[in-house]
Structure formats: structure tokens, C-alpha cells
Coordinates of C-alpha atoms in Angstrom, one line a residue:
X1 CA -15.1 17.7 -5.3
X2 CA -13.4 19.2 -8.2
X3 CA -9.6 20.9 -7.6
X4 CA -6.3 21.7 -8.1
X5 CA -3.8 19.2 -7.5
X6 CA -0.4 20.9 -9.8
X7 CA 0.6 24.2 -11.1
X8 CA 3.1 24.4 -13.4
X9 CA 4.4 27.0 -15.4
X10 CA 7.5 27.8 -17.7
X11 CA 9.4 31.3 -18.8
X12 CA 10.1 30.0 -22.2
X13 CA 8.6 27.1 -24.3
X14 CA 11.7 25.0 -24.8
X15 CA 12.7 25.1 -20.9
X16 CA 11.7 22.9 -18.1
X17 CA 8.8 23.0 -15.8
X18 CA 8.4 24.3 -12.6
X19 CA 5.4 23.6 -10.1
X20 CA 4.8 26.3 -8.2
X21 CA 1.8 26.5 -5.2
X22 CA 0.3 29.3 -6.8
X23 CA -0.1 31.6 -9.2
X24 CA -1.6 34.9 -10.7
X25 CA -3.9 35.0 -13.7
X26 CA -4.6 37.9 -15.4
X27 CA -7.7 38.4 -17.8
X28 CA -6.6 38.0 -21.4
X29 CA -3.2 37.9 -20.8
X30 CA -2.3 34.4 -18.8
X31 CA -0.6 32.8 -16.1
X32 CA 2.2 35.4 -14.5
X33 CA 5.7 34.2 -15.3
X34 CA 4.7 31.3 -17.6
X35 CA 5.9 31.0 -21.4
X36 CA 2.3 32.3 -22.8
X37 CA 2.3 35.8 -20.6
X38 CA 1.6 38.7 -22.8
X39 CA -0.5 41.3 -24.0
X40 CA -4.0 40.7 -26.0
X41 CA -3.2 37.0 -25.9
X42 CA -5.1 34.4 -27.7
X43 CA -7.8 33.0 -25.9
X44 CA -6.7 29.3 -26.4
X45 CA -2.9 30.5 -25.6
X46 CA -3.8 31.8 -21.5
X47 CA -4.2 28.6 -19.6
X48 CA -4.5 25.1 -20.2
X49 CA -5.8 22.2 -18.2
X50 CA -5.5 18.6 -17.7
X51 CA -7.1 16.2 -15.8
X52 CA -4.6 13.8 -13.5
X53 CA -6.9 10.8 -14.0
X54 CA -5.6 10.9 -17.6
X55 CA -2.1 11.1 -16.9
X56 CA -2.7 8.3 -14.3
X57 CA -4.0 6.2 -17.1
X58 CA -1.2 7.1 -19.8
X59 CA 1.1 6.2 -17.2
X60 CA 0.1 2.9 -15.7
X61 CA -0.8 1.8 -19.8
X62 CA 2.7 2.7 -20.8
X63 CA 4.6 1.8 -18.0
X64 CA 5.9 5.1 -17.0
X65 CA 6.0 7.2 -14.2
X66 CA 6.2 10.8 -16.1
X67 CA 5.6 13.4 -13.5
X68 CA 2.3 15.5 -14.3
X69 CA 4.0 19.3 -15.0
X70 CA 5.8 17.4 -17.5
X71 CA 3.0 16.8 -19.8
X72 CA 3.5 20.5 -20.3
X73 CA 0.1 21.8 -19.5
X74 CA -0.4 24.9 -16.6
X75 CA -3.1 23.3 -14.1
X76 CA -3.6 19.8 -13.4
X77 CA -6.9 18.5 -12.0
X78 CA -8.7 16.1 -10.3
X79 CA -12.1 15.0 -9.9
X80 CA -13.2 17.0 -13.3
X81 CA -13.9 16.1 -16.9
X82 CA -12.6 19.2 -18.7
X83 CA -14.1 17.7 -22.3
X84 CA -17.7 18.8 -20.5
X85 CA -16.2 22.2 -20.2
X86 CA -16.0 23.5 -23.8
X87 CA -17.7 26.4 -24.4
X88 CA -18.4 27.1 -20.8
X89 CA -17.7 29.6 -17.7
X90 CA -16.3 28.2 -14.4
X91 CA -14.3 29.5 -11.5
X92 CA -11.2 28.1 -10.3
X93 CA -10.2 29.4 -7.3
X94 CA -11.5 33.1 -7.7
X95 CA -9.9 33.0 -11.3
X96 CA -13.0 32.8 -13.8
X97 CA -12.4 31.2 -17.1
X98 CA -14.3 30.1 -20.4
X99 CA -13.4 26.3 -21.6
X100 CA -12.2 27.3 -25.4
X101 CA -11.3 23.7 -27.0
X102 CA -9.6 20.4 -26.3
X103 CA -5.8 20.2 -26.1
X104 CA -4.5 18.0 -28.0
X105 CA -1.3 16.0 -27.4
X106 CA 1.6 17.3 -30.3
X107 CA 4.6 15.7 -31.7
X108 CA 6.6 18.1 -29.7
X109 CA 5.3 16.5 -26.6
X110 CA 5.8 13.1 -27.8
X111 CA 9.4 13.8 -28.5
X112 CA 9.9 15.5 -25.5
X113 CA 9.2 12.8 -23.6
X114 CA 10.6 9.7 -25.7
X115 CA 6.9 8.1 -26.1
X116 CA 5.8 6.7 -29.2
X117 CA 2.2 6.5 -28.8
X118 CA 1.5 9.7 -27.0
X119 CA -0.7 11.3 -29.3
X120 CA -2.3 8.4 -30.0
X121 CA -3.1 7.5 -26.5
X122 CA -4.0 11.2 -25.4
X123 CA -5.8 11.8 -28.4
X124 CA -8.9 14.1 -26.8
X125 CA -7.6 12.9 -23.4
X126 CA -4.8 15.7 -23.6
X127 CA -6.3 18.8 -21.6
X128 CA -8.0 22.0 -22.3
X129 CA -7.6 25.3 -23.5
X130 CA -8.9 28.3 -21.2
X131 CA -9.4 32.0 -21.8
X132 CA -9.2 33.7 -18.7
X133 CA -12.2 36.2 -18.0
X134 CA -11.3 37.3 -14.9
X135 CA -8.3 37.6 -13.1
X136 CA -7.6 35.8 -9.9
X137 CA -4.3 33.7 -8.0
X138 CA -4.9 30.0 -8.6
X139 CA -3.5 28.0 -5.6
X140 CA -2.8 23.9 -5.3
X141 CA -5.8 23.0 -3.5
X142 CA -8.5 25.4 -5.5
X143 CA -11.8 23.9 -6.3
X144 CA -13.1 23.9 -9.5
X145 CA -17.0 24.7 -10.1

């Protein structure tokens, strides 16, 4: 079964992470409180997912231990491969979305957290972009379908 294992959102772009157990989406704006928030948003700019698997491989083929709402993306999943989402509507939680387009990994991430490889190793691996359809409060636990 497909879920929610991490929520994480920021107020601004250049501060740290928070997890939180849940949070409100709202259709066409974002994620309540997070860094993207805001009026007639840009459908890749309203939520993004990634899947923990990924992370859990980056991690044990670098040697790390980065926690997940560091790799700076809003929902973390499990069970789920978001690249088969693109151009599709799903539900998480009672929040309906629409998969938009792969996340990539940036520089900015890379540098952020001191890897040297990160985009290369994340390279389509990095999460997904979401425009949210419908509004609804994402919780830890949510499945996905």
C-alpha cells in the first residue's frame, strides 16, 4: 500500500525544514505555511513528492544518513513510483492532485547538503511536481491511490 511517511514544509526557501503530521492543501495555491503558498501558483510550484526508497538508496550508496525533509521536497512516500504518475490524477489523503513532471535534483540542493554527486545520482530519481486540484489536509500516514 502506497502512503505518506514525511511532511515537510518551509516559510521561506533559504530556511530549514520542518516535518509537521499534517497539513492543508489548497487547490492552485499549495501547501499552507510552506515557502510556495500563494495565489494563482504555478502548477509545478504547489507540491512536490518524493519517494523514500530513493532517498534510502542515495543514502546507503553515499554513505550518509541525510534525514528525508532535508532533501527539500513537501511529501515523502513509500510504496509508490511517482515517475508512473506524470500526467495523471490521484488522491492523497482526500487532497486530489495531477502528477505535472519529474523533479529534478539542483545545484542548490547539492550544495546544501555538501554532496558532490547529488544530481548525478538523483538524476530522475529526485521527486515529483504536483498541481493540486482539490483541496484537502494531507496527514503522515495518508494513502496514496
Amino acid at each position: 500500500m502506497s502512503n505518506v511517511v514525511k511532511i515537510a514544509i518551509s516559510k521561506n526557501r533559504s530556511e530549514k525544514i520542518d516535518s509537521v503530521d499534517s497539513v492543508n492543501a489548497y487547490a492552485g495555491i499549495g501547501l499552507e505555511n510552506d515557502r510556495f503558498f500563494k495565489n494563482n501558483n504555478d502548477k509545478s510550484s504547489q507540491l512536490t513528492l518524493i519517494e523514500s526508497e530513493n532517498i534510502d538508496n542515495f543514502n546507503k550508496s553515499s554513505g550518509t544518513s541525510i534525514a528525508y525533509e532535508n532533501f527539500r521536497r513537501n511529501i515523502v512516500t513509500k510504496n509508490i513510483r511517482l515517475n508512473n504518475l506524470i500526467n495523471k490524477e490521484f488522491y492523497i489523503g482526500n487532497t486530489k492532485v495531477k502528477g505535472i513532471e519529474l523533479c529534478e535534483p539542483c545545484l542548490y540542493l547539492q550544495k546544501l547538503l555538501k554532496q558532490e554527486n547529488l544530481v548525478k545520482k538523483l538524476v530522475h530519481k529526485a521527486g515529483l511536481r504536483c498541481e493540486i486540484l482539490a483541496s484537502g489536509k494531507i496527514s503522515v500516514g495518508d494513502i496514496i491511490k
